[in-house]
C-alpha atoms as a PDB file:
ATOM      1  CA  MET A   1       0.000   0.000   0.000  1.00  0.00           C
ATOM      2  CA  ALA A   2       1.374   3.428  -0.925  1.00  0.00           C
ATOM      3  CA  LYS A   3       2.464   5.949   1.675  1.00  0.00           C
ATOM      4  CA  ILE A   4       0.366   9.021   2.271  1.00  0.00           C
ATOM      5  CA  ASN A   5       2.112  12.046   0.764  1.00  0.00           C
ATOM      6  CA  TRP A   6       1.325  14.656   3.394  1.00  0.00           C
ATOM      7  CA  THR A   7       0.625  18.266   2.506  1.00  0.00           C
ATOM      8  CA  GLN A   8       0.189  21.071   4.983  1.00  0.00           C
ATOM      9  CA  GLY A   9      -3.445  21.339   3.930  1.00  0.00           C
ATOM     10  CA  MET A  10      -3.983  17.691   4.870  1.00  0.00           C
ATOM     11  CA  ARG A  11      -2.365  18.244   8.252  1.00  0.00           C
ATOM     12  CA  ARG A  12      -4.568  21.273   8.888  1.00  0.00           C
ATOM     13  CA  ARG A  13      -7.613  19.185   7.887  1.00  0.00           C
ATOM     14  CA  VAL A  14      -6.675  16.505  10.445  1.00  0.00           C
ATOM     15  CA  TYR A  15      -6.326  18.983  13.309  1.00  0.00           C
ATOM     16  CA  SER A  16      -9.441  20.910  12.295  1.00  0.00           C
ATOM     17  CA  GLN A  17     -11.493  17.704  12.251  1.00  0.00           C
ATOM     18  CA  LEU A  18     -10.112  16.520  15.594  1.00  0.00           C
ATOM     19  CA  LEU A  19     -10.762  19.914  17.167  1.00  0.00           C
ATOM     20  CA  ASN A  20     -14.352  19.963  15.868  1.00  0.00           C
ATOM     21  CA  GLN A  21     -15.078  16.404  16.934  1.00  0.00           C
ATOM     22  CA  PHE A  22     -13.116  16.063  20.194  1.00  0.00           C
ATOM     23  CA  GLY A  23     -12.119  19.555  21.310  1.00  0.00           C
ATOM     24  CA  PRO A  24      -8.613  20.910  21.848  1.00  0.00           C
ATOM     25  CA  HIS A  25      -5.923  18.444  22.813  1.00  0.00           C
ATOM     26  CA  ALA A  26      -5.525  20.049  26.254  1.00  0.00           C
ATOM     27  CA  THR A  27      -8.995  18.722  27.186  1.00  0.00           C
ATOM     28  CA  TRP A  28      -8.389  15.108  26.179  1.00  0.00           C
ATOM     29  CA  GLY A  29      -7.158  13.822  29.518  1.00  0.00           C
ATOM     30  CA  LYS A  30      -4.874  11.331  27.769  1.00  0.00           C
ATOM     31  CA  HIS A  31      -2.007  12.006  25.471  1.00  0.00           C
ATOM     32  CA  ASP A  32      -2.852   9.886  22.433  1.00  0.00           C
ATOM     33  CA  TYR A  33      -6.654  10.038  22.264  1.00  0.00           C
ATOM     34  CA  PRO A  34      -9.612  11.713  23.960  1.00  0.00           C
ATOM     35  CA  ASN A  35     -10.352  10.104  27.310  1.00  0.00           C
ATOM     36  CA  GLY A  36     -13.067   7.466  27.002  1.00  0.00           C
ATOM     37  CA  ARG A  37     -13.455   7.940  23.254  1.00  0.00           C
ATOM     38  CA  GLU A  38     -10.733   5.791  21.728  1.00  0.00           C
ATOM     39  CA  PRO A  39     -13.021   3.802  19.367  1.00  0.00           C
ATOM     40  CA  GLU A  40     -14.630   7.009  18.083  1.00  0.00           C
ATOM     41  CA  TYR A  41     -11.169   8.577  17.699  1.00  0.00           C
ATOM     42  CA  ARG A  42      -9.914   5.624  15.636  1.00  0.00           C
ATOM     43  CA  ASP A  43     -13.036   5.843  13.461  1.00  0.00           C
ATOM     44  CA  ALA A  44     -12.318   9.539  12.857  1.00  0.00           C
ATOM     45  CA  LEU A  45      -8.734   8.723  11.834  1.00  0.00           C
ATOM     46  CA  ARG A  46      -9.971   5.948   9.519  1.00  0.00           C
ATOM     47  CA  ALA A  47     -12.398   8.389   7.895  1.00  0.00           C
ATOM     48  CA  LEU A  48      -9.585  10.894   7.366  1.00  0.00           C
ATOM     49  CA  ALA A  49      -7.370   8.217   5.781  1.00  0.00           C
ATOM     50  CA  VAL A  50     -10.201   7.374   3.362  1.00  0.00           C
ATOM     51  CA  GLU A  51     -10.782  11.079   2.681  1.00  0.00           C
ATOM     52  CA  PHE A  52      -7.106  11.325   1.705  1.00  0.00           C
ATOM     53  CA  GLY A  53      -7.591   8.511  -0.814  1.00  0.00           C
ATOM     54  CA  HIS A  54      -6.324   5.558   1.194  1.00  0.00           C
ATOM     55  CA  ASP A  55      -7.850   2.488   2.743  1.00  0.00           C
ATOM     56  CA  ALA A  56      -9.054   2.694   6.332  1.00  0.00           C
ATOM     57  CA  PRO A  57      -6.061   0.635   7.570  1.00  0.00           C
ATOM     58  CA  LYS A  58      -3.925   3.721   6.857  1.00  0.00           C
ATOM     59  CA  TRP A  59      -5.464   5.329   9.957  1.00  0.00           C
ATOM     60  CA  GLU A  60      -2.217   4.619  11.805  1.00  0.00           C
ATOM     61  CA  ALA A  61      -0.363   6.923   9.405  1.00  0.00           C
ATOM     62  CA  VAL A  62      -2.839   9.651  10.348  1.00  0.00           C
ATOM     63  CA  ARG A  63      -2.348   8.829  14.041  1.00  0.00           C
ATOM     64  CA  GLN A  64       1.412   9.148  13.546  1.00  0.00           C
ATOM     65  CA  GLN A  65       0.979  12.697  12.227  1.00  0.00           C
ATOM     66  CA  VAL A  66      -1.199  13.579  15.211  1.00  0.00           C
ATOM     67  CA  ARG A  67       1.476  12.237  17.549  1.00  0.00           C
ATOM     68  CA  PHE A  68       3.973  14.616  15.979  1.00  0.00           C
ATOM     69  CA  GLY A  69       1.542  17.432  16.678  1.00  0.00           C
ATOM     70  CA  ILE A  70       1.025  16.569  20.346  1.00  0.00           C
ATOM     71  CA  THR A  71       4.380  15.178  21.427  1.00  0.00           C
ATOM     72  CA  GLN A  72       6.444  16.944  24.066  1.00  0.00           C
ATOM     73  CA  GLN A  73       9.582  15.018  23.145  1.00  0.00           C
ATOM     74  CA  GLY A  74      12.685  17.208  23.069  1.00  0.00           C
ATOM     75  CA  VAL A  75      15.210  15.065  21.175  1.00  0.00           C
ATOM     76  CA  ILE A  76      14.371  13.865  17.675  1.00  0.00           C
ATOM     77  CA  ARG A  77      16.627  11.290  16.032  1.00  0.00           C
ATOM     78  CA  TYR A  78      15.635  11.397  12.372  1.00  0.00           C
ATOM     79  CA  THR A  79      15.496  14.202   9.810  1.00  0.00           C
ATOM     80  CA  ASN A  80      12.038  13.096   8.634  1.00  0.00           C
ATOM     81  CA  HIS A  81      10.742  13.154  12.199  1.00  0.00           C
ATOM     82  CA  PHE A  82      12.095  16.630  12.898  1.00  0.00           C
ATOM     83  CA  ARG A  83      10.463  17.937   9.733  1.00  0.00           C
ATOM     84  CA  SER A  84       7.173  16.228  10.601  1.00  0.00           C
ATOM     85  CA  LEU A  85       7.304  17.591  14.151  1.00  0.00           C
ATOM     86  CA  ILE A  86       7.686  21.158  12.878  1.00  0.00           C
ATOM     87  CA  LEU A  87       5.012  20.889  10.186  1.00  0.00           C
ATOM     88  CA  ASN A  88       2.503  19.162  12.453  1.00  0.00           C
ATOM     89  CA  LYS A  89       3.059  21.579  15.338  1.00  0.00           C
ATOM     90  CA  ALA A  90       2.495  24.465  12.907  1.00  0.00           C
ATOM     91  CA  ALA A  91      -0.732  22.936  11.544  1.00  0.00           C
ATOM     92  CA  ALA A  92      -2.025  22.077  15.027  1.00  0.00           C
ATOM     93  CA  LEU A  93      -1.312  25.648  16.199  1.00  0.00           C
ATOM     94  CA  GLU A  94      -2.926  27.186  13.112  1.00  0.00           C
ATOM     95  CA  GLU A  95      -6.107  25.196  13.656  1.00  0.00           C
ATOM     96  CA  GLY A  96      -6.259  25.872  17.408  1.00  0.00           C
ATOM     97  CA  PHE A  97      -5.877  22.187  18.289  1.00  0.00           C
ATOM     98  CA  ILE A  98      -2.901  23.068  20.489  1.00  0.00           C
ATOM     99  CA  ALA A  99      -1.802  26.387  21.993  1.00  0.00           C
ATOM    100  CA  GLY A 100       1.625  27.929  22.373  1.00  0.00           C
ATOM    101  CA  ARG A 101       1.823  26.597  25.937  1.00  0.00           C
ATOM    102  CA  ASP A 102       1.555  23.071  24.492  1.00  0.00           C
ATOM    103  CA  LEU A 103       4.836  23.403  22.588  1.00  0.00           C
ATOM    104  CA  PRO A 104       7.890  21.688  24.043  1.00  0.00           C
ATOM    105  CA  SER A 105      10.292  24.027  25.811  1.00  0.00           C
ATOM    106  CA  ARG A 106      13.020  22.784  23.492  1.00  0.00           C
ATOM    107  CA  ALA A 107      13.475  20.499  20.506  1.00  0.00           C
ATOM    108  CA  GLU A 108      16.834  19.081  19.553  1.00  0.00           C
ATOM    109  CA  PHE A 109      17.880  17.216  16.441  1.00  0.00           C
ATOM    110  CA  ASP A 110      20.289  14.365  17.199  1.00  0.00           C
ATOM    111  CA  ARG A 111      22.493  14.326  14.077  1.00  0.00           C
ATOM    112  CA  ALA A 112      23.718  10.827  14.968  1.00  0.00           C
ATOM    113  CA  GLY A 113      20.295   9.534  13.884  1.00  0.00           C
ATOM    114  CA  GLU A 114      20.251  11.433  10.601  1.00  0.00           C
ATOM    115  CA  GLU A 115      20.496   8.284   8.477  1.00  0.00           C
ATOM    116  CA  GLY A 116      17.227   6.410   7.947  1.00  0.00           C
ATOM    117  CA  GLY A 117      14.034   6.892   9.882  1.00  0.00           C
ATOM    118  CA  ASP A 118      10.889   6.238   7.891  1.00  0.00           C
ATOM    119  CA  GLU A 119       8.035   8.147   9.562  1.00  0.00           C
ATOM    120  CA  GLU A 120       5.605   5.268   9.376  1.00  0.00           C
ATOM    121  CA  GLU A 121       8.047   2.722  10.786  1.00  0.00           C
ATOM    122  CA  GLN A 122       9.255   4.818  13.702  1.00  0.00           C
ATOM    123  CA  VAL A 123       6.006   5.120  15.652  1.00  0.00           C
ATOM    124  CA  ASP A 124       7.695   4.365  18.983  1.00  0.00           C
ATOM    125  CA  ALA A 125      10.087   7.288  18.576  1.00  0.00           C
ATOM    126  CA  ILE A 126       7.230   9.766  18.947  1.00  0.00           C
ATOM    127  CA  GLN A 127       5.532   8.471  22.060  1.00  0.00           C
ATOM    128  CA  GLY A 128       4.902  11.523  24.243  1.00  0.00           C
END
């Protein structure tokens, strides 16, 4: 199955939809999904994957983008992850899904990890 080629408009669509359906991230009570609404959250991500022209199983790729937008992780090991962190934080801020206070106090790129790092295969690297 082909990777989703993310645009900034797609990222903004994700955060806009999540904000409309579940409220701002600060109200979720859990880091990865709205408290008590995990099945509904996964359904929303599946619907977004389909909207972007992919099969519902691609919902995890959408979830990965959201994790970049909500993570508080300070050290990023891969170039692709650092780029995704910046672009997702920007989209989440633009849509009001997160606020400036939700940004990490620092973000550091670990050049030792510059080789490799496929966004879809490195899910564990973005756990908040």
